[in-house]
Short mmCIF file of C-alpha atoms in Angstrom, two decimals:
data_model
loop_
_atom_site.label_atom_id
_atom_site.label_comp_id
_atom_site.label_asym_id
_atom_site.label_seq_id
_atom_site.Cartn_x
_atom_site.Cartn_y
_atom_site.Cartn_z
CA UNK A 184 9.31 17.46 2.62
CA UNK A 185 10.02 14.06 4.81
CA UNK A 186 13.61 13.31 5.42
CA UNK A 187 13.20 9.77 5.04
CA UNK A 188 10.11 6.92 5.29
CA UNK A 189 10.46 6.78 8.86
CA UNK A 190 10.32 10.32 10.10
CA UNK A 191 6.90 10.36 7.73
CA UNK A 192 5.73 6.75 9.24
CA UNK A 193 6.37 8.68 12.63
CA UNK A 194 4.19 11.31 11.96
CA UNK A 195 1.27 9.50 10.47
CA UNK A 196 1.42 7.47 13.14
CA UNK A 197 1.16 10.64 15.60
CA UNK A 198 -1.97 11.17 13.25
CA UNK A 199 -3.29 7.89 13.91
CA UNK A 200 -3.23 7.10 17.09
CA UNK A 201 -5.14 10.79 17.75
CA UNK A 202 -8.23 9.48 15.50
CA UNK A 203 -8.13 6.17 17.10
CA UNK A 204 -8.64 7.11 20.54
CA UNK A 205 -11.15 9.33 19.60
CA UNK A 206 -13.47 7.00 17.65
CA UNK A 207 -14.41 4.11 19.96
CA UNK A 208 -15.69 2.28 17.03
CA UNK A 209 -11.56 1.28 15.73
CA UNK A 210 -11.14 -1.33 17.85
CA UNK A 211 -8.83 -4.32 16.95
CA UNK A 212 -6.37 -2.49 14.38
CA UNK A 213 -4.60 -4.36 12.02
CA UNK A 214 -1.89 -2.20 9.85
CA UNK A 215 -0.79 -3.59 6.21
CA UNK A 216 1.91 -2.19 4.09
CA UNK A 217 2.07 -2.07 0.15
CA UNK A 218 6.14 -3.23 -0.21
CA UNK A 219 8.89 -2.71 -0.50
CA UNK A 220 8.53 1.26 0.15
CA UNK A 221 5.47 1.11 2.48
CA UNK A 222 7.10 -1.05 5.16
CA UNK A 223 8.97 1.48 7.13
CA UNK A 224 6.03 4.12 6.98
CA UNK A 225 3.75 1.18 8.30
CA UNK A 226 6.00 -0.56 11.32
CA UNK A 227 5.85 3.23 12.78
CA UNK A 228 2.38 3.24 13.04
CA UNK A 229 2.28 -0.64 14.25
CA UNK A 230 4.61 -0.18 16.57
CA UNK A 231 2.55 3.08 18.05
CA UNK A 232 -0.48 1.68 17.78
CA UNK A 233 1.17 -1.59 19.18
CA UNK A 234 -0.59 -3.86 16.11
CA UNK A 235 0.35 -6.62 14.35
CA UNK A 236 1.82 -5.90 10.55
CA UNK A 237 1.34 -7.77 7.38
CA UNK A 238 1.64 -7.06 3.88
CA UNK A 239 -0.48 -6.77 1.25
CA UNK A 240 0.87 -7.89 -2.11
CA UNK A 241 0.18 -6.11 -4.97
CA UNK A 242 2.05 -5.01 -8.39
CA UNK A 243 1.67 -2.44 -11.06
CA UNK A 244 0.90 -3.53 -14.55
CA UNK A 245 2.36 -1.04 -16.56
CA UNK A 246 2.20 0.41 -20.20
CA UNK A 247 4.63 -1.65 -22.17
CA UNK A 248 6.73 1.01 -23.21
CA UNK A 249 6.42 3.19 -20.39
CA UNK A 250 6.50 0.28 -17.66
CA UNK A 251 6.19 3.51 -14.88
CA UNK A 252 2.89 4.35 -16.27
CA UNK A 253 0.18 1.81 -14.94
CA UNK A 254 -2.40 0.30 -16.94
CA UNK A 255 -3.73 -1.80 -13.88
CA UNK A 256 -3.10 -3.28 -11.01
CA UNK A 257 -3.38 -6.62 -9.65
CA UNK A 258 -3.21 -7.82 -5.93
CA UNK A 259 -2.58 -11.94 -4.25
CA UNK A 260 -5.48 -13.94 -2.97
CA UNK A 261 -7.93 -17.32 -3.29
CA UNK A 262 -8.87 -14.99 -5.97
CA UNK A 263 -6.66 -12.13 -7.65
CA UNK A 264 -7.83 -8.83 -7.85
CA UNK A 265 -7.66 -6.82 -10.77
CA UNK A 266 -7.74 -3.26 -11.22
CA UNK A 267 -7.43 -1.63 -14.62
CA UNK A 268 -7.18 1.85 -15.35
CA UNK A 269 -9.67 2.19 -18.65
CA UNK A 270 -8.33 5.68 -19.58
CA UNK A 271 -4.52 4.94 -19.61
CA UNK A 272 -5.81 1.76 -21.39
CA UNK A 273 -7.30 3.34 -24.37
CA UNK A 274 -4.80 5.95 -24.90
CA UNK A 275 -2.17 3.06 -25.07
CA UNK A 276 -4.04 1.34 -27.70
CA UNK A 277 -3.70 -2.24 -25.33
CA UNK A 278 -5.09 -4.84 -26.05
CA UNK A 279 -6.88 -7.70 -23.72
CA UNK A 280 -3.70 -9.97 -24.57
CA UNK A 281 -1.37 -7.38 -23.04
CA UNK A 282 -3.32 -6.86 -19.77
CA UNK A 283 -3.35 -10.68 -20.18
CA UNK A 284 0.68 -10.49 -20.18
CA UNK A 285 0.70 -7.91 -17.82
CA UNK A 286 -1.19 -9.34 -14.94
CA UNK A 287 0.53 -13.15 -15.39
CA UNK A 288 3.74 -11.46 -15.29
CA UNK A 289 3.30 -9.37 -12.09
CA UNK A 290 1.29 -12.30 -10.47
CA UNK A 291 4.85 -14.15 -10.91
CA UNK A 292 6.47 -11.26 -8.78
CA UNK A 293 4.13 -11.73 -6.12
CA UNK A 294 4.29 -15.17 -6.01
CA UNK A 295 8.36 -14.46 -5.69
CA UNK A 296 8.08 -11.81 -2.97
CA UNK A 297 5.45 -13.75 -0.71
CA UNK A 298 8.18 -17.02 -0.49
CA UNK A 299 10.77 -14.86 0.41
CA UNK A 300 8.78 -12.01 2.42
CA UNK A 301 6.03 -14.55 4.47
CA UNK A 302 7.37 -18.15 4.07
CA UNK A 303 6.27 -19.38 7.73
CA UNK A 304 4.97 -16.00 8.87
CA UNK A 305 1.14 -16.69 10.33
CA UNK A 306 -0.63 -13.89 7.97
CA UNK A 307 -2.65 -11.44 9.94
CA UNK A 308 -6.82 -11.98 10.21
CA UNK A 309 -8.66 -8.80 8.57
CA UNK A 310 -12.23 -9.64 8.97
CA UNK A 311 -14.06 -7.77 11.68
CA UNK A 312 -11.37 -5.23 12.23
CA UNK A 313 -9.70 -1.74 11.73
CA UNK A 314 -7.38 -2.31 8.47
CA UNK A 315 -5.23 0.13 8.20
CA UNK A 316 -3.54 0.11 4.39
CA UNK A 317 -0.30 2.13 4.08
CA UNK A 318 2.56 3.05 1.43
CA UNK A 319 4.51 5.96 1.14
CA UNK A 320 2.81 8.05 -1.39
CA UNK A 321 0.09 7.43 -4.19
CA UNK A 322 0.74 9.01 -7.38
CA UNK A 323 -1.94 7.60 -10.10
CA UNK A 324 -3.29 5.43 -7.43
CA UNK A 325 -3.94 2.44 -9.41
CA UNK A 326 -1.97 -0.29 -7.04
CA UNK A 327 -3.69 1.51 -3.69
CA UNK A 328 -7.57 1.46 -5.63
CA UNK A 329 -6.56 -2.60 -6.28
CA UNK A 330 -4.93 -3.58 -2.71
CA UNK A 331 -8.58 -1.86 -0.84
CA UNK A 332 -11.20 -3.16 -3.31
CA UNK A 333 -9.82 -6.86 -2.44
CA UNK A 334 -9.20 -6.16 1.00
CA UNK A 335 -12.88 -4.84 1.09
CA UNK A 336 -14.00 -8.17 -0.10
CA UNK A 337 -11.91 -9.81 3.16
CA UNK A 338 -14.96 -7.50 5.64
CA UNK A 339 -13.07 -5.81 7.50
CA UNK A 340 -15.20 -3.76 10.24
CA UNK A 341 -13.11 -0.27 9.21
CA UNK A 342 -10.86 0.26 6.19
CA UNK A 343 -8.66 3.08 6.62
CA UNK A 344 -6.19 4.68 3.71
CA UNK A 345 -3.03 6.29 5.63
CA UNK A 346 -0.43 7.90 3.35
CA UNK A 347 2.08 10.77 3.99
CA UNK A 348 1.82 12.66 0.86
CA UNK A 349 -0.62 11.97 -2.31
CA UNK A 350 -2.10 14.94 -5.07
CA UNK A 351 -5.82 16.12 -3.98
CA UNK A 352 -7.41 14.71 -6.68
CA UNK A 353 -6.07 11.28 -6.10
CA UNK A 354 -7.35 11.38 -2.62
CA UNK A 355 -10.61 12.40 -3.47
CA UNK A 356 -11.00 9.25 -5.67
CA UNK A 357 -9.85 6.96 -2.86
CA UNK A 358 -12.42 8.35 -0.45
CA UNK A 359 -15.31 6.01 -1.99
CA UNK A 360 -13.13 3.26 -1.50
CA UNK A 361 -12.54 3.66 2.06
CA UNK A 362 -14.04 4.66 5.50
CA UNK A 363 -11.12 7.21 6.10
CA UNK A 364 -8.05 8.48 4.19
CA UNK A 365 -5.37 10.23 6.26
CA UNK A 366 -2.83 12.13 4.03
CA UNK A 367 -0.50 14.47 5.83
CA UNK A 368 0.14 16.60 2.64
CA UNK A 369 -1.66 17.25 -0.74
CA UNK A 370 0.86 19.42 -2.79
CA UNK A 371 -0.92 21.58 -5.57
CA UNK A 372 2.36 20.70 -7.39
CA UNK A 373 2.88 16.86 -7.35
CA UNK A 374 5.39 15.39 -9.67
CA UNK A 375 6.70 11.61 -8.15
CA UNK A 376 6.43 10.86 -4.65
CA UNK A 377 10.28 10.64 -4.45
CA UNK A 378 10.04 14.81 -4.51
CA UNK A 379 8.83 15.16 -1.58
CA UNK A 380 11.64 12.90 0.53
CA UNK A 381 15.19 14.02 0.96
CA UNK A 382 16.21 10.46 1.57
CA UNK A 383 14.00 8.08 -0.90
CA UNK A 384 16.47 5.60 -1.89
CA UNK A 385 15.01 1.72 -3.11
CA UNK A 386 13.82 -0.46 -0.09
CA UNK A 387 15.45 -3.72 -0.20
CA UNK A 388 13.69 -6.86 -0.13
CA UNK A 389 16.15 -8.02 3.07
CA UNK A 390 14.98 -4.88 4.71
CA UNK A 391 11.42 -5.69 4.04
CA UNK A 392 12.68 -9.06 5.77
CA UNK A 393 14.07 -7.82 8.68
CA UNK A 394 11.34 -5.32 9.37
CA UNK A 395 8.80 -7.98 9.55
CA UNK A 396 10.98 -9.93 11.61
CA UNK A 397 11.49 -7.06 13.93
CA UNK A 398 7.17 -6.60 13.47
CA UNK A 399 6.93 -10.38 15.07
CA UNK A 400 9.34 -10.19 17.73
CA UNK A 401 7.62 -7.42 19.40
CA UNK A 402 4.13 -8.53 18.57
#
């Protein structure tokens, strides 16, 4: 278990910067956090790495009556990227007009969280360098497979998954999606990410403030 995001941004980072300066080819890193939760994991590995940090916006659309459960995902742009996850789809018996819902809805949130997250912040150029994507955990994956298929689209030179913990077979589906995943841990038993934290309480959005504040300032 991590005690806390930071202790398990701290140690991905260790991870990080080892396959960096190894591979000559992941020059010009750029890291970019899924908020609210993925911001302290991420400014670890900005700060080692000594990178600028952004964020990439994107929400869950979940099942109606089990809003934890995601039918899709869709992520900000010129052009919103939308992810839906066919299976979870058809077992809910949904319907075009509820993805519909779903993805208006959640585009809403985004468009709340980038005024009050990046009003005046200078966003951070992608193409033609090392992206590094990171949150604390993936469970289904469905938010994570929508943030890299639109980054993808940005050309970035390297795209790089970094995650603390995630189950196997969840990784294993990301790895077509990316150049690299690095996932410190893969339990055989994975119930919410939340398990594997002592300390895994809510990320507010003024801490998602201040961390990017703190990002610029040393940038």
């Amino acid at each position: 278990m991590f005690a806390d995001r930071t202790e398990a941004g701290k140690k991905l980072a260790a991870e990080l910067t080892r396959i960096v300066a190894e591979d000559p080819a992941l020059t010009d890193p750029v890291v970019l956090a899924l908020p609210r939760g993925g911001l302290p994991v991420a400014i670890e590995i900005a700060r080692a790495l000594k990178a600028p940090l952004d964020l990439v916006l994107v929400r869950k659309i979940g099942v109606p009556f089990q809003p934890e459960l995601a039918a899709g995902a869709v992520v900000d742009g010129d052009d919103p990227q939308l992810v839906v996850n066919t299976d979870v789809v058809r077992l809910a018996g949904l319907s075009q007009a509820d993805l519909d819902a779903g993805e208006a809805r959640e585009l809403k949130e985004i468009e709340r969280r980038r005024d009050q997250y990046l009003k005046g912040r200078a966003r951070a150029p992608v193409e033609n360098r090392t992206v590094i994507v990171v949150d604390d955990g993936i469970a289904t994956g469905a938010t994570t497979r929508a943030a890299l298929k639109a980054l993808r689209r940005r050309k970035p030179k390297a795209l790089i998954l970094a995650v603390p913990v995630a189950p196997e077979d969840t990784v294993e589906a990301m790895r077509s999606e990316v150049d690299r995943v690095v996932c410190l841990e893969m339990p055989a038993a994975f119930y919410a990410i939340g398990a594997h934290y002592i300390d895994f309480r809510q990320v507010s959005d003024q801490e998602v403030v201040e961390l990017l504040d703190e990002a610029a300032r040393a940038g």
